[in-house]
One Martini backbone bead per residue (centre of mass of N, CA, C, O) as a GRO file, in nm:
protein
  164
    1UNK     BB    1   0.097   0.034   0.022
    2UNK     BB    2   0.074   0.346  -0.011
    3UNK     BB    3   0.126   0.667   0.146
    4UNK     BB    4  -0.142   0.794  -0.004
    5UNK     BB    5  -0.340   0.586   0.108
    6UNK     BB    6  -0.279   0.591   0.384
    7UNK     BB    7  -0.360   0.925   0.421
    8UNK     BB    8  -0.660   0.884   0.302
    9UNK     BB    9  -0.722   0.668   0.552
   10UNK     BB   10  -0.639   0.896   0.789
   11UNK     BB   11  -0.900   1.084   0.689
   12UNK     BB   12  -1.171   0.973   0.615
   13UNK     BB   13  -1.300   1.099   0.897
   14UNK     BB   14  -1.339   1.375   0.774
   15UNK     BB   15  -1.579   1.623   0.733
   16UNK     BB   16  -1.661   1.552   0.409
   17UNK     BB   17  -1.365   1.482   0.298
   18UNK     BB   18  -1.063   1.511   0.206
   19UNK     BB   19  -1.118   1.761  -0.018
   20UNK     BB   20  -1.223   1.943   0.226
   21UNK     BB   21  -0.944   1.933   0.354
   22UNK     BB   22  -0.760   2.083   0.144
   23UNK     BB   23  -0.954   2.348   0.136
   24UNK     BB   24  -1.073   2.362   0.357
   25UNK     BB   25  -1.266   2.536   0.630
   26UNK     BB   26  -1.580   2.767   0.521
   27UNK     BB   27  -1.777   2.803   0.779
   28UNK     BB   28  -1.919   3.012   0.993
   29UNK     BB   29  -1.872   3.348   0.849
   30UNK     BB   30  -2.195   3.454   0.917
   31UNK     BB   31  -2.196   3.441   1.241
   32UNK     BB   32  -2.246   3.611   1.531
   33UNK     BB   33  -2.064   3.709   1.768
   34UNK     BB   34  -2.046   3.671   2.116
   35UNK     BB   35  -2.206   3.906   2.341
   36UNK     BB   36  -2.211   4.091   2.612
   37UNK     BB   37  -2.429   4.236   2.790
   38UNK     BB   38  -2.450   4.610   2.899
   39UNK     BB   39  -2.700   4.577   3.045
   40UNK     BB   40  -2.842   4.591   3.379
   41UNK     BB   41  -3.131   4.465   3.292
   42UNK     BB   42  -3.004   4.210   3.231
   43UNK     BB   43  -3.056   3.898   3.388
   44UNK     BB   44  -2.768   3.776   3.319
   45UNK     BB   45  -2.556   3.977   3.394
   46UNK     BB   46  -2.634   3.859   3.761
   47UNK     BB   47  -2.557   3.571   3.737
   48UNK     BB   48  -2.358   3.366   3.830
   49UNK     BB   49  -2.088   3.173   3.834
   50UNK     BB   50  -2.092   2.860   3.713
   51UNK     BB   51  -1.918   2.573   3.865
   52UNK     BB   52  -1.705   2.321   4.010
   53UNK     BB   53  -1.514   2.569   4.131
   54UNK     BB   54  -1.766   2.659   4.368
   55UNK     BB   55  -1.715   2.389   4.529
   56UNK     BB   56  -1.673   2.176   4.759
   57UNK     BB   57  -1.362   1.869   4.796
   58UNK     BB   58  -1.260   1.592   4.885
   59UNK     BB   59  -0.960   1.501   4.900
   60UNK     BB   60  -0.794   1.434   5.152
   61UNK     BB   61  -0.655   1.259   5.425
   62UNK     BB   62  -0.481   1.449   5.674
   63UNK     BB   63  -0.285   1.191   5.743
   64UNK     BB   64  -0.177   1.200   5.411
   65UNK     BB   65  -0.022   1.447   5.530
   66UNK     BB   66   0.331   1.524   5.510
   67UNK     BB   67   0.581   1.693   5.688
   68UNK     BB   68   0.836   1.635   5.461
   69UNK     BB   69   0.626   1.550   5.217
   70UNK     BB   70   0.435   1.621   4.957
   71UNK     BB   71   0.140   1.668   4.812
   72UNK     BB   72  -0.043   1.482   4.516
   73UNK     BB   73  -0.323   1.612   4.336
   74UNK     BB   74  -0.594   1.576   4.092
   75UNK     BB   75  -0.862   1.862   4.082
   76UNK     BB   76  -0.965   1.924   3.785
   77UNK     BB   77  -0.709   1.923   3.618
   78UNK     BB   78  -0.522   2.013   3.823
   79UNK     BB   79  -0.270   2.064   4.075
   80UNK     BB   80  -0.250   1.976   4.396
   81UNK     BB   81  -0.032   2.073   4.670
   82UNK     BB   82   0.023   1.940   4.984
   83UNK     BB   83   0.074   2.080   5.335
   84UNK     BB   84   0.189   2.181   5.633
   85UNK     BB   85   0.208   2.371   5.861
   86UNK     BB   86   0.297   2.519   6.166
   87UNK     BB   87  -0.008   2.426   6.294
   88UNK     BB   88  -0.104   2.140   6.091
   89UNK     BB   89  -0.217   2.233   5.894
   90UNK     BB   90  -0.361   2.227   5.596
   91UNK     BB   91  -0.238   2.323   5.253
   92UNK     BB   92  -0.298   2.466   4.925
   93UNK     BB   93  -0.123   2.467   4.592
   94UNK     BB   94  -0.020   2.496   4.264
   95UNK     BB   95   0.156   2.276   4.119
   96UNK     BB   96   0.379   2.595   4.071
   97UNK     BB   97   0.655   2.745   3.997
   98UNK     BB   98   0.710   3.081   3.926
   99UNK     BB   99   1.002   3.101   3.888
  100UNK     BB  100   1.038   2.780   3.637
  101UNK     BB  101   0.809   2.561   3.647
  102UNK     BB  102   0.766   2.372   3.861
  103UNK     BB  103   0.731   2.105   4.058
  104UNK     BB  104   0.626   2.109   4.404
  105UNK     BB  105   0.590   1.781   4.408
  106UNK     BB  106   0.916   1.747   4.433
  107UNK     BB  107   0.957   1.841   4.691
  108UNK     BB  108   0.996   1.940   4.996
  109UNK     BB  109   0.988   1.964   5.357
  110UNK     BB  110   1.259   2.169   5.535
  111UNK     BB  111   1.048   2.305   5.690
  112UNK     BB  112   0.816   2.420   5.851
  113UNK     BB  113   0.552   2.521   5.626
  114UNK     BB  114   0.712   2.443   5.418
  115UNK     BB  115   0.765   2.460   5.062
  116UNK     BB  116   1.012   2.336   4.819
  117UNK     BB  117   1.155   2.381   4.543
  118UNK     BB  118   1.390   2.163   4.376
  119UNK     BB  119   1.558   2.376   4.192
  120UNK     BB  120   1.635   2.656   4.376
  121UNK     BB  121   1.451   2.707   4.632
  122UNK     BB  122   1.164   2.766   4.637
  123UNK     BB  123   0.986   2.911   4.956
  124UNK     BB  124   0.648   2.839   5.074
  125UNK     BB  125   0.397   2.902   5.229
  126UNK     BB  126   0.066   2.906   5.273
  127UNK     BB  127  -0.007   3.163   5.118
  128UNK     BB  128   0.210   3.164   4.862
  129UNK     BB  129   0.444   3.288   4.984
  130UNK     BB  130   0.780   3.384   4.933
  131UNK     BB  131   1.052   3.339   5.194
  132UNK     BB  132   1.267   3.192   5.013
  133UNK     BB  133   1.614   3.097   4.885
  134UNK     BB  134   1.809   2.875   4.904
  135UNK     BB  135   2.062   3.009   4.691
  136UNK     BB  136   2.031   3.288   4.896
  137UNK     BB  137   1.838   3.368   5.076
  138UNK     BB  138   1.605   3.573   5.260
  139UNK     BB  139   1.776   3.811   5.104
  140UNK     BB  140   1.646   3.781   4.833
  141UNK     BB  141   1.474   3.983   4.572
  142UNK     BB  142   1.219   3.760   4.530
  143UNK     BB  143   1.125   3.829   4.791
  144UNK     BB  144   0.797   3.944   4.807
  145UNK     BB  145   0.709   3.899   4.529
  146UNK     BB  146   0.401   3.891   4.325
  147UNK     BB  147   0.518   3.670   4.101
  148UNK     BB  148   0.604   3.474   4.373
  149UNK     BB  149   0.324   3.383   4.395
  150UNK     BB  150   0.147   3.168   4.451
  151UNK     BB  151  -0.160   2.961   4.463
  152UNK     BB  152  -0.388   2.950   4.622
  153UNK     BB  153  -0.599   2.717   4.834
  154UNK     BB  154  -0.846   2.663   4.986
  155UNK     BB  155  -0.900   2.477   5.364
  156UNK     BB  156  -1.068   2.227   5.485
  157UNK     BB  157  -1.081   2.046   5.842
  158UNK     BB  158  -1.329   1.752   5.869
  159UNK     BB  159  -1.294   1.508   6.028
  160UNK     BB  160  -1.032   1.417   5.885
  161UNK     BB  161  -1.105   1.589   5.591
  162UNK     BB  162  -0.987   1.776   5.326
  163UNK     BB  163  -1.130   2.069   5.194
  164UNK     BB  164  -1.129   2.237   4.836
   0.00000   0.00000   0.00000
């Protein structure tokens, strides 16, 4: 079987077939764009957004939460790593270090209360606020810029299971 036969069954599934994508699609030009409307009088305008990350969900046994390495778990497609604070309560944050995308859930918990990116060291509070870097230490310049801010999630725990 040649080349160019494998390629027209391997297309043979789109909409229209084969001549149609090479032509490309030329549909819904004439279609008018989505608008949001600025009426204040229209009730659609006021309705809240709705959506599943609007609602609490028991994510995981907060003693499944170790002190010195983070946890981490998949919630709603986002990638959310779980750690203890200072007061042993669980905190999560988005796993992605802002300083280099790293993920924070490879990284260590190497002080009470704060989770470390593996890459340079940056060090993160339960608010997700950069508190040091290990390779310069907390008087580096990038401590404390809004930048450098993790995303925080919201979590509560009721009876031992913590909820994002």
């Amino acid at each position: 079987m040649g080349l160019g036969k494998l390629f027209n069954r391997q297309l043979s599934g789109y909409p229209g077939g084969y001549k149609k994508m090479r032509r490309g699609f030329q549909g819904f030009h004439d279609a008018p764009p989505f608008e949001v409307p600025d009426d204040p009088k229209d009730r659609r305008s006021r309705i809240p957004p709705l959506g599943y990350r609007e609602y609490w969900y028991p994510a995981l046994p907060a003693m499944d939460v170790k002190k010195s390495e983070p946890s981490l778990l998949r919630m709603l497609g986002t990638d959310v790593v779980f750690f203890q604070d200072k007061q042993g309560e669980v905190q999560a944050l988005l796993d992605w270090c802002p300083h280099r995308a790293v993920y924070l859930s490879m990284g260590k918990c190497y002080f009470k209360g704060f989770v470390t990116c593996p890459y340079h060291g940056a060090t993160f509070d339960g608010d997700g606020n950069c508190v040091a870097f290990l390779t310069e230490g907390p008087d580096s310049k990038m401590v404390g810029q809004e930048e450098m801010k993790a995303r925080k999630f919201p979590t509560v725990t009721l009876k031992g299971m913590v909820f994002i």
